[in-house]
mmCIF file of C-alpha atoms and ligand atoms in Angstrom:
data_model
loop_
_atom_site.group_PDB
_atom_site.id
_atom_site.type_symbol
_atom_site.label_atom_id
_atom_site.label_comp_id
_atom_site.label_asym_id
_atom_site.label_seq_id
_atom_site.Cartn_x
_atom_site.Cartn_y
_atom_site.Cartn_z
ATOM 1 C CA MET A 62 0.000 0.000 0.000
ATOM 2 C CA MET A 63 1.459 3.387 -1.011
ATOM 3 C CA LYS A 64 1.462 6.179 1.585
ATOM 4 C CA PRO A 65 -0.941 9.111 1.070
ATOM 5 C CA VAL A 66 -0.011 11.974 -1.231
ATOM 6 C CA SER A 67 -0.731 15.646 -0.663
ATOM 7 C CA TYR A 68 -0.447 18.537 -3.084
ATOM 8 C CA ARG A 69 0.935 21.971 -2.343
ATOM 9 C CA THR A 70 3.063 24.739 -3.761
ATOM 10 C CA ALA A 71 6.838 24.480 -3.520
ATOM 11 C CA SER A 72 8.214 26.858 -0.941
ATOM 12 C CA SER A 73 11.597 25.881 0.497
ATOM 13 C CA ASP A 74 14.983 25.381 -1.131
ATOM 14 C CA GLU A 75 14.670 21.732 -0.080
ATOM 15 C CA ASP A 76 11.494 21.393 -2.176
ATOM 16 C CA LEU A 77 13.350 22.827 -5.176
ATOM 17 C CA HIS A 78 16.373 20.558 -4.672
ATOM 18 C CA GLN A 79 14.063 17.541 -4.570
ATOM 19 C CA ILE A 80 12.403 18.682 -7.808
ATOM 20 C CA LEU A 81 15.820 18.897 -9.461
ATOM 21 C CA ALA A 82 16.790 15.444 -8.205
ATOM 22 C CA LEU A 83 13.620 13.960 -9.700
ATOM 23 C CA GLN A 84 14.235 15.847 -12.939
ATOM 24 C CA GLN A 85 17.793 14.528 -13.074
ATOM 25 C CA ARG A 86 16.568 10.929 -12.873
ATOM 26 C CA ASN A 87 14.234 11.457 -15.817
ATOM 27 C CA LEU A 88 16.392 13.262 -18.363
ATOM 28 C CA GLU A 89 16.447 11.384 -21.630
ATOM 29 C CA GLU A 90 20.224 11.028 -21.641
ATOM 30 C CA GLY A 91 20.158 8.851 -18.516
ATOM 31 C CA LEU A 92 17.375 6.516 -19.666
ATOM 32 C CA SER A 93 17.390 3.456 -21.901
ATOM 33 C CA PRO A 94 15.544 3.755 -25.248
ATOM 34 C CA ARG A 95 12.936 1.350 -23.927
ATOM 35 C CA GLU A 96 12.393 3.401 -20.791
ATOM 36 C CA VAL A 97 12.062 6.534 -22.926
ATOM 37 C CA ARG A 98 9.441 4.850 -25.096
ATOM 38 C CA ASP A 99 7.411 3.269 -22.310
ATOM 39 C CA GLN A 100 7.778 5.698 -19.402
ATOM 40 C CA GLY A 101 8.492 9.076 -20.942
ATOM 41 C CA PHE A 102 11.338 11.490 -20.336
ATOM 42 C CA VAL A 103 12.057 15.158 -19.670
ATOM 43 C CA THR A 104 14.077 17.441 -21.922
ATOM 44 C CA VAL A 105 14.771 20.735 -20.167
ATOM 45 C CA ARG A 106 17.245 20.850 -17.291
ATOM 46 C CA HIS A 107 16.681 23.827 -14.977
ATOM 47 C CA ASP A 108 19.387 25.179 -12.766
ATOM 48 C CA PHE A 109 18.595 26.005 -9.179
ATOM 49 C CA ALA A 110 18.635 29.786 -9.634
ATOM 50 C CA LEU A 111 16.210 29.649 -12.554
ATOM 51 C CA LEU A 112 13.912 27.198 -10.784
ATOM 52 C CA ARG A 113 13.847 29.450 -7.758
ATOM 53 C CA SER A 114 13.133 32.616 -9.705
ATOM 54 C CA MET A 115 10.313 30.849 -11.548
ATOM 55 C CA ASN A 116 8.980 29.720 -8.159
ATOM 56 C CA ASP A 117 9.186 33.237 -6.721
ATOM 57 C CA ALA A 118 7.157 34.545 -9.665
ATOM 58 C CA ALA A 119 4.560 31.744 -9.650
ATOM 59 C CA PRO A 120 5.013 28.741 -7.374
ATOM 60 C CA HIS A 121 5.426 25.230 -8.729
ATOM 61 C CA ILE A 122 2.999 22.514 -7.684
ATOM 62 C CA ILE A 123 4.389 19.449 -5.936
ATOM 63 C CA ALA A 124 3.038 16.102 -4.807
ATOM 64 C CA VAL A 125 4.508 15.066 -1.470
ATOM 65 C CA SER A 126 4.433 11.759 0.319
ATOM 66 C CA ASP A 127 6.210 11.024 3.572
ATOM 67 C CA GLY A 128 8.199 14.242 3.242
ATOM 68 C CA GLN A 129 9.445 13.420 -0.263
ATOM 69 C CA VAL A 130 8.580 15.164 -3.525
ATOM 70 C CA VAL A 131 7.080 12.368 -5.650
ATOM 71 C CA GLY A 132 5.841 14.558 -8.496
ATOM 72 C CA TYR A 133 5.929 18.126 -9.754
ATOM 73 C CA ALA A 134 4.363 20.465 -12.281
ATOM 74 C CA LEU A 135 6.527 23.512 -12.959
ATOM 75 C CA VAL A 136 4.894 26.847 -13.644
ATOM 76 C CA MET A 137 6.467 29.354 -15.955
ATOM 77 C CA LEU A 138 5.133 32.819 -16.631
ATOM 78 C CA ARG A 139 5.452 34.340 -20.078
ATOM 79 C CA SER A 140 7.950 36.852 -18.707
ATOM 80 C CA PHE A 141 10.487 33.986 -18.585
ATOM 81 C CA ARG A 142 10.441 33.477 -22.336
ATOM 82 C CA ASP A 143 14.020 34.616 -22.844
ATOM 83 C CA ARG A 144 15.452 32.655 -19.930
ATOM 84 C CA ILE A 145 15.169 29.162 -21.446
ATOM 85 C CA PRO A 146 16.594 29.145 -24.995
ATOM 86 C CA ILE A 147 15.198 25.691 -25.796
ATOM 87 C CA LEU A 148 11.671 27.079 -25.330
ATOM 88 C CA GLN A 149 12.016 30.043 -27.670
ATOM 89 C CA PRO A 150 10.582 28.231 -30.711
ATOM 90 C CA MET A 151 7.531 27.439 -28.585
ATOM 91 C CA PHE A 152 6.947 31.072 -27.676
ATOM 92 C CA ALA A 153 7.578 32.184 -31.261
ATOM 93 C CA THR A 154 5.026 29.634 -32.485
ATOM 94 C CA LEU A 155 2.459 30.659 -29.856
ATOM 95 C CA GLY A 156 2.720 34.217 -31.127
ATOM 96 C CA ARG A 157 1.318 33.086 -34.490
ATOM 97 C CA LEU A 158 -1.516 30.868 -33.289
ATOM 98 C CA THR A 159 -5.171 31.421 -32.603
ATOM 99 C CA TYR A 160 -7.499 29.558 -30.267
ATOM 100 C CA ARG A 161 -11.256 29.902 -30.753
ATOM 101 C CA GLU A 162 -10.619 32.569 -33.360
ATOM 102 C CA ARG A 163 -8.621 34.788 -31.026
ATOM 103 C CA PRO A 164 -4.832 35.171 -30.909
ATOM 104 C CA VAL A 165 -3.431 32.892 -28.232
ATOM 105 C CA ASN A 166 -1.439 35.822 -26.917
ATOM 106 C CA GLY A 167 -4.707 37.671 -26.284
ATOM 107 C CA TYR A 168 -5.557 35.193 -23.511
ATOM 108 C CA HIS A 169 -4.218 35.207 -20.009
ATOM 109 C CA TYR A 170 -2.253 31.995 -19.903
ATOM 110 C CA CYS A 171 0.553 30.402 -17.981
ATOM 111 C CA ILE A 172 2.935 27.717 -19.155
ATOM 112 C CA MET A 173 3.263 24.367 -17.434
ATOM 113 C CA GLY A 174 6.979 24.014 -17.969
ATOM 114 C CA GLN A 175 7.548 20.360 -17.057
ATOM 115 C CA VAL A 176 5.710 17.573 -15.284
ATOM 116 C CA CYS A 177 7.260 14.473 -13.805
ATOM 117 C CA ILE A 178 6.210 11.717 -11.433
ATOM 118 C CA ASP A 179 8.611 9.448 -9.614
ATOM 119 C CA LYS A 180 8.456 5.981 -11.116
ATOM 120 C CA PRO A 181 6.822 4.079 -8.222
ATOM 121 C CA TRP A 182 4.035 6.672 -8.181
ATOM 122 C CA ARG A 183 3.037 6.516 -11.845
ATOM 123 C CA GLY A 184 -0.389 5.264 -12.872
ATOM 124 C CA GLN A 185 -1.935 6.141 -9.494
ATOM 125 C CA GLY A 186 -3.687 9.433 -10.062
ATOM 126 C CA VAL A 187 -0.799 11.686 -9.028
ATOM 127 C CA PHE A 188 -0.728 13.237 -12.506
ATOM 128 C CA GLY A 189 -4.398 14.242 -12.231
ATOM 129 C CA GLY A 190 -3.849 15.389 -8.649
ATOM 130 C CA LEU A 191 -1.043 17.730 -9.686
ATOM 131 C CA TYR A 192 -3.128 19.250 -12.460
ATOM 132 C CA GLN A 193 -6.207 19.694 -10.245
ATOM 133 C CA ALA A 194 -3.990 21.493 -7.720
ATOM 134 C CA LEU A 195 -2.543 23.628 -10.521
ATOM 135 C CA ARG A 196 -6.033 24.545 -11.655
ATOM 136 C CA ARG A 197 -7.182 25.399 -8.112
ATOM 137 C CA HIS A 198 -4.188 27.627 -7.646
ATOM 138 C CA TYR A 199 -4.086 29.403 -11.007
ATOM 139 C CA SER A 200 -7.499 29.394 -12.678
ATOM 140 C CA GLU A 201 -8.634 32.662 -11.134
ATOM 141 C CA GLU A 202 -5.700 34.448 -12.691
ATOM 142 C CA TYR A 203 -5.374 32.568 -15.999
ATOM 143 C CA ASP A 204 -7.853 31.440 -18.669
ATOM 144 C CA LEU A 205 -5.628 28.666 -19.993
ATOM 145 C CA VAL A 206 -2.575 26.618 -19.234
ATOM 146 C CA ILE A 207 -0.379 25.717 -22.178
ATOM 147 C CA THR A 208 2.376 23.146 -22.421
ATOM 148 C CA GLU A 209 4.143 21.136 -25.047
ATOM 149 C CA VAL A 210 4.990 17.471 -25.199
ATOM 150 C CA ALA A 211 7.271 15.622 -27.593
ATOM 151 C CA GLN A 212 5.063 13.523 -29.813
ATOM 152 C CA ARG A 213 7.169 10.456 -29.107
ATOM 153 C CA ASN A 214 6.311 10.786 -25.408
ATOM 154 C CA GLY A 215 3.119 8.799 -25.878
ATOM 155 C CA ARG A 216 2.589 8.275 -22.165
ATOM 156 C CA SER A 217 2.629 11.984 -21.418
ATOM 157 C CA ILE A 218 0.418 12.815 -24.424
ATOM 158 C CA ARG A 219 -2.165 10.298 -23.217
ATOM 159 C CA ALA A 220 -2.005 11.468 -19.596
ATOM 160 C CA HIS A 221 -2.598 15.077 -20.716
ATOM 161 C CA GLU A 222 -5.555 14.036 -22.893
ATOM 162 C CA LYS A 223 -7.167 12.385 -19.879
ATOM 163 C CA VAL A 224 -6.892 15.608 -17.863
ATOM 164 C CA GLY A 225 -8.617 17.583 -20.636
ATOM 165 C CA PHE A 226 -5.832 19.064 -22.737
ATOM 166 C CA GLU A 227 -6.513 19.601 -26.442
ATOM 167 C CA LEU A 228 -4.132 19.869 -29.346
ATOM 168 C CA LEU A 229 -3.452 23.441 -30.397
ATOM 169 C CA HIS A 230 -0.659 22.895 -32.898
ATOM 170 C CA ARG A 231 1.918 20.314 -33.926
ATOM 171 C CA TYR A 232 5.282 21.406 -35.292
ATOM 172 C CA PRO A 233 8.766 20.018 -35.862
ATOM 173 C CA ALA A 234 11.730 21.690 -34.156
ATOM 174 C CA ALA A 235 14.992 22.269 -36.020
ATOM 175 C CA ASP A 236 16.426 19.016 -34.619
ATOM 176 C CA GLY A 237 13.483 17.002 -35.979
ATOM 177 C CA GLU A 238 11.674 16.511 -32.671
ATOM 178 C CA VAL A 239 7.939 16.874 -33.255
ATOM 179 C CA TRP A 240 6.171 18.854 -30.523
ATOM 180 C CA ASP A 241 2.497 18.936 -29.642
ATOM 181 C CA LEU A 242 1.500 22.309 -28.245
ATOM 182 C CA ILE A 243 -1.509 21.558 -26.084
ATOM 183 C CA LEU A 244 -3.813 23.610 -23.910
ATOM 184 C CA TRP A 245 -6.293 23.114 -21.121
ATOM 185 C CA ASP A 246 -9.095 25.653 -21.191
ATOM 186 C CA TRP A 247 -10.083 26.604 -17.645
ATOM 187 C CA GLN A 248 -13.090 28.548 -18.871
ATOM 188 C CA LYS A 249 -14.792 25.374 -20.074
HETATM 189 C C1 COA B 251 4.408 11.203 -18.215
HETATM 190 C C2 COA B 251 4.019 11.058 -16.758
HETATM 191 C C3 COA B 251 4.096 12.426 -16.044
HETATM 192 C C4 COA B 251 2.551 10.557 -16.721
HETATM 193 O O1 COA B 251 2.148 10.246 -15.414
HETATM 194 P P1 COA B 251 1.540 8.783 -15.109
HETATM 195 O O2 COA B 251 1.181 8.691 -13.680
HETATM 196 O O3 COA B 251 2.494 7.792 -15.638
HETATM 197 O O4 COA B 251 0.234 8.890 -16.034
HETATM 198 P P2 COA B 251 -1.040 7.968 -16.033
HETATM 199 O O5 COA B 251 -0.650 6.556 -15.675
HETATM 200 O O6 COA B 251 -2.126 8.647 -15.251
HETATM 201 O O7 COA B 251 -1.488 8.038 -17.561
HETATM 202 C C5 COA B 251 -0.716 7.504 -18.582
HETATM 203 C C6 COA B 251 -1.637 6.998 -19.676
HETATM 204 O O8 COA B 251 -0.838 6.695 -20.823
HETATM 205 C C7 COA B 251 -0.974 5.317 -21.146
HETATM 206 N N1 COA B 251 0.362 4.894 -21.574
HETATM 207 C C8 COA B 251 1.337 4.316 -20.852
HETATM 208 N N2 COA B 251 2.427 4.145 -21.608
HETATM 209 C C9 COA B 251 2.131 4.628 -22.829
HETATM 210 C C10 COA B 251 2.847 4.736 -24.048
HETATM 211 N N3 COA B 251 4.111 4.313 -24.143
HETATM 212 N N4 COA B 251 2.228 5.295 -25.112
HETATM 213 C C11 COA B 251 0.962 5.725 -25.028
HETATM 214 N N5 COA B 251 0.227 5.667 -23.894
HETATM 215 C C12 COA B 251 0.822 5.123 -22.811
HETATM 216 C C13 COA B 251 -1.437 4.654 -19.877
HETATM 217 O O9 COA B 251 -2.097 3.436 -20.185
HETATM 218 C C14 COA B 251 -2.368 5.721 -19.328
HETATM 219 O O10 COA B 251 -3.587 5.792 -20.025
HETATM 220 P P3 COA B 251 -4.919 5.021 -19.518
HETATM 221 O O11 COA B 251 -5.174 5.494 -18.127
HETATM 222 O O12 COA B 251 -5.945 5.426 -20.507
HETATM 223 O O13 COA B 251 -4.585 3.550 -19.547
HETATM 224 C C15 COA B 251 4.948 10.053 -16.004
HETATM 225 O O14 COA B 251 4.859 8.793 -16.636
HETATM 226 C C16 COA B 251 6.401 10.522 -15.972
HETATM 227 O O15 COA B 251 6.773 11.303 -15.092
HETATM 228 N N6 COA B 251 7.227 10.062 -16.935
HETATM 229 C C17 COA B 251 8.638 10.485 -17.006
HETATM 230 C C18 COA B 251 8.800 11.969 -17.278
HETATM 231 C C19 COA B 251 7.894 12.490 -18.373
HETATM 232 O O16 COA B 251 7.698 11.889 -19.422
HETATM 233 N N7 COA B 251 7.338 13.696 -18.134
HETATM 234 C C20 COA B 251 6.476 14.362 -19.095
HETATM 235 C C21 COA B 251 7.269 15.291 -19.955
HETATM 236 S S1 COA B 251 6.203 16.156 -21.077
#
């Protein structure tokens, strides 16, 4: 029987260090091709200073069990667009898109910058729990949350569909990776 999980915003340096440790274990470079295919992977590596300034601007959501961070959803405001070079094509693309016949940039939205769940905790509702906590915390301020998932991360694509995300746009990056830009409309 797994211990109970609670959801809250990240607040201490210890929370942020635990997020980075979980991120480190799920970077593609450290995983086998089979693991990448079946379990998913993360792409962006944040350094502590960046993670903390993102958290100061808009706190990340964490799932905690027995004092350990077992999952996280990182929040990134649009003002961080120049701080993570790998995400610039995403912001450039968003600037050209419409959603429900209005420019995406005309909505109040935040970016969910990365989601990850520690392996023993996958498939147990923690993903949905993180996103419900994100919605509770941010839906008064934002109409939408937007994120992007590599198309070959089938597990993450499916998990996002179950929460209610819809496909906004699919595009290939310069390195050939195909990204699905997806959004969850909190006004629905
Ligand atoms: C991606 C991740 C956050 C999803 O959380 P999770 O707890 O595993 O998600 P869930 O089990 O609730 O949902 C996964 C769904 O995908 C399905 N699935 C599993 N492996 C799959 C695969 N290789 N391809 C397609 N679908 C897959 C599952 O069956 C499930 O759908 P179902 O409930 O309809 O059966 C988690 O697996 C993870 O942290 N992976 C490593 C890091 C990562 O990929 N992060 C996302 C970066 S965008």
